[in-house]
XYZ file of C-alpha atoms in Angstrom:
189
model
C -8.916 29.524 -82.856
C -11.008 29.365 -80.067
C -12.138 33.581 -78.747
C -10.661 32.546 -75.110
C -7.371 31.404 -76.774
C -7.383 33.927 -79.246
C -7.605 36.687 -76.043
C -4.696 35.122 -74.144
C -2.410 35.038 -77.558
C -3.438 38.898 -77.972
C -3.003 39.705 -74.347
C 0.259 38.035 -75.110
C 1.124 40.009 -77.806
C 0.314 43.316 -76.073
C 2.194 42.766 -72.940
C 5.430 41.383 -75.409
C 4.754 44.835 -76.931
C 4.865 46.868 -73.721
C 8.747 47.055 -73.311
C 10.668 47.322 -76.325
C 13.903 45.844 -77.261
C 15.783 49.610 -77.746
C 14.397 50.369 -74.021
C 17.342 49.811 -72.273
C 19.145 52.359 -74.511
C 16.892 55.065 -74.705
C 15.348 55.084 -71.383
C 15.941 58.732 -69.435
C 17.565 59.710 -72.664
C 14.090 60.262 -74.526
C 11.437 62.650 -73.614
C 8.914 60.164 -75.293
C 10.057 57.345 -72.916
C 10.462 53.951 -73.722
C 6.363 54.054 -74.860
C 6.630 56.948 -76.837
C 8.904 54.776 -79.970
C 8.262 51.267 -80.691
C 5.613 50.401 -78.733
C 3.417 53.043 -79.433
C 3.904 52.136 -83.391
C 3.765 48.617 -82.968
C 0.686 48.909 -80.945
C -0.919 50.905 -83.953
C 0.155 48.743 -86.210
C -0.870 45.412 -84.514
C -4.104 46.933 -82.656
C -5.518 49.523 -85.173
C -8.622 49.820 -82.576
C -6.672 50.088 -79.548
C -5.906 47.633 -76.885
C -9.371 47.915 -75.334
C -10.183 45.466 -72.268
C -6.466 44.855 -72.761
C -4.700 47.609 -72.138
C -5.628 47.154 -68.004
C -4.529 43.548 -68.398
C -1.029 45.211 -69.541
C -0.843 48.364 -66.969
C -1.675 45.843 -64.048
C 1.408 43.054 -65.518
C 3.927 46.104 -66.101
C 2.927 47.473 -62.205
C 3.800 44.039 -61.185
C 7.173 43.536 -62.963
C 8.362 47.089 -62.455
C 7.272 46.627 -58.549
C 9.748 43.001 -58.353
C 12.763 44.559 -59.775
C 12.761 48.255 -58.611
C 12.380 47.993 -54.288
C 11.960 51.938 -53.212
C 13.737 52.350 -49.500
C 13.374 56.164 -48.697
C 14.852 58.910 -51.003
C 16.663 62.401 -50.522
C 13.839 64.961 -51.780
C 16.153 66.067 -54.614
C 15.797 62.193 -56.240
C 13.016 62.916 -57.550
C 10.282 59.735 -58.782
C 12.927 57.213 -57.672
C 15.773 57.049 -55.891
C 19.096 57.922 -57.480
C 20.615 55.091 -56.847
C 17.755 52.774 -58.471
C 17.502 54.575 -62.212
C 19.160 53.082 -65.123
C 21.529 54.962 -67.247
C 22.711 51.889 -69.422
C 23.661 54.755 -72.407
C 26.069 56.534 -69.867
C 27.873 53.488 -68.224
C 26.159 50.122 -70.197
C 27.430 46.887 -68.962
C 26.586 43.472 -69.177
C 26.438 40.843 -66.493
C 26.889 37.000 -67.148
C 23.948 35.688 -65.298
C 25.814 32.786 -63.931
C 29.251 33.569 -63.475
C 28.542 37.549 -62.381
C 31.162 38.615 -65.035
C 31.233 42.025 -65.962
C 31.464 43.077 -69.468
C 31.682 47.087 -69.696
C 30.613 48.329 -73.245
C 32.125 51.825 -72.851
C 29.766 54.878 -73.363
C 26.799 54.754 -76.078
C 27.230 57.600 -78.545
C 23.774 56.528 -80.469
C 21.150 58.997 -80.839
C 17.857 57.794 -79.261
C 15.763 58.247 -82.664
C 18.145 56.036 -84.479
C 17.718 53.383 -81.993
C 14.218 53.450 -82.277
C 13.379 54.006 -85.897
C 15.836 50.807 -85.954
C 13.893 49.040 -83.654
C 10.557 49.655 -85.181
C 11.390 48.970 -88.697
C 12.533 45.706 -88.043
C 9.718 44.584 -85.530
C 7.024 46.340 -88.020
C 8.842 43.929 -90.528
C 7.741 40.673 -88.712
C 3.961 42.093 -89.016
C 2.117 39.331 -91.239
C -1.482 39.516 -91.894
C -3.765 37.019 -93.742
C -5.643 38.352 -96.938
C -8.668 39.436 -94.259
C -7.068 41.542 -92.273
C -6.259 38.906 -89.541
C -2.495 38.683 -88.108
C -1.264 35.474 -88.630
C 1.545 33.461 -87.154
C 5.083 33.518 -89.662
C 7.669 31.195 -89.497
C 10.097 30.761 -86.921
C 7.890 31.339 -83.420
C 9.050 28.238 -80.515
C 6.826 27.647 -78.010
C 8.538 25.423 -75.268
C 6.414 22.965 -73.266
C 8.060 21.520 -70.119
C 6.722 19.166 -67.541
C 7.868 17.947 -63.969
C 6.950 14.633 -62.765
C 8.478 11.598 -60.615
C 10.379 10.187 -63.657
C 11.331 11.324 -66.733
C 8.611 8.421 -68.502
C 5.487 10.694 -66.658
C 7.323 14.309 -67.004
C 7.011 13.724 -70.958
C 3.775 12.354 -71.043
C 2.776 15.256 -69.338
C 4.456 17.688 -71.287
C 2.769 15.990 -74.454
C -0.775 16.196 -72.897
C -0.109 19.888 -72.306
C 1.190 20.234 -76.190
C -2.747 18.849 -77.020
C -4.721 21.448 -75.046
C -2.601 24.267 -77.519
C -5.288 25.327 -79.712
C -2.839 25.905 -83.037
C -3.949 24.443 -85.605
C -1.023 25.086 -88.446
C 1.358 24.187 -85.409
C 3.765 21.677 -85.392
C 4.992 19.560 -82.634
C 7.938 17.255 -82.799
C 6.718 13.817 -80.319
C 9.699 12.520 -80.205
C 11.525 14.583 -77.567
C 12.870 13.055 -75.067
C 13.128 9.517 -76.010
C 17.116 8.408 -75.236
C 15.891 10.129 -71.202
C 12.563 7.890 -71.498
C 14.506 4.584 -73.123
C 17.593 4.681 -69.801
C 14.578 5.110 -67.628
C 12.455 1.754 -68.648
C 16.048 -0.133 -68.366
């Protein structure tokens, strides 16, 4: 793998890292934070030497994610860092929201201790860990990368999506090339 693509893949990696699965559940319930759990282990485990040159590459992409979904308007002076109204307490009230239909599901209070969420958490993303016999982390079964296209017609969208599938620099990849073909056949009627 080329060192450019290998960067992006890691940079990848290290942002996927960043916010861990458990972090809805143990967020303001854990003095370690989200950080202090799964990432920091998975981090270890996956970047013995740190994230280097990385780990600004991550800061700056978590500033810009927490800054889209967490608008500040002014705040009493008792609020503290944010606003009450803006901080998450999915363990006291958690409830899940159908992203089309705006259905609310309420789960009923969380009675998990935040250590059993995490060592949960960790132990089965530390099991997905695969390294080859030098060291080297290595891709293991079941990863999807999707590659989509927009064109005029369907005919152009997938040749474009296909061009796109050659630049990926993967070379135990594989790549169905049939995708698409009933869409491409009705369109050359």
């Amino acid at each position: 793998m080329s060192e450019p693509t290998q960067t992006i893949w890691l940079a990848k990696l290290a942002a996927w890292t960043h916010d861990p699965a458990e972090k809805a559940l143990v967020l303001l319930r854990d003095p370690a934070g989200h950080e202090g759990g799964t990432v920091r282990e998975l981090q270890q485990a996956l970047f013995p030497d740190g994230l280097g040159a990385l780990a600004a590459h991550v800061k700056r992409a978590d500033h810009w994610a927490s800054a889209a979904d967490r608008p500040q308007f002014p705040r009493d002076s008792k609020d503290g860092r944010y606003a009450a109204w803006t901080q998450v307490r999915f363990a006291e009230s958690p409830v899940l929201i159908h992203p089309l239909s705006g259905t609310a599901y309420p789960l009923g209070k969380l009675d998990i201790d935040p250590a059993h969420i995490k060592a949960a958490s960790t132990a089965h993303f530390k099991g997905l860990i695969e390294r080859d016999a030098d060291g080297r982390l290595v891709a293991a079964g079941g990863r999807v990368l999707n590659v989509t296209a927009r064109a005029k017609d369907v005919t152009q969208a997938q040749a474009l999506a296909y061009k796109a599938v050659d630049l990926i620099d993967f070379p135990d990849g594989f790549c169905r090339r049939d995708i698409g073909w009933r869409a491409v056949g009705r369109g050359q009627r």
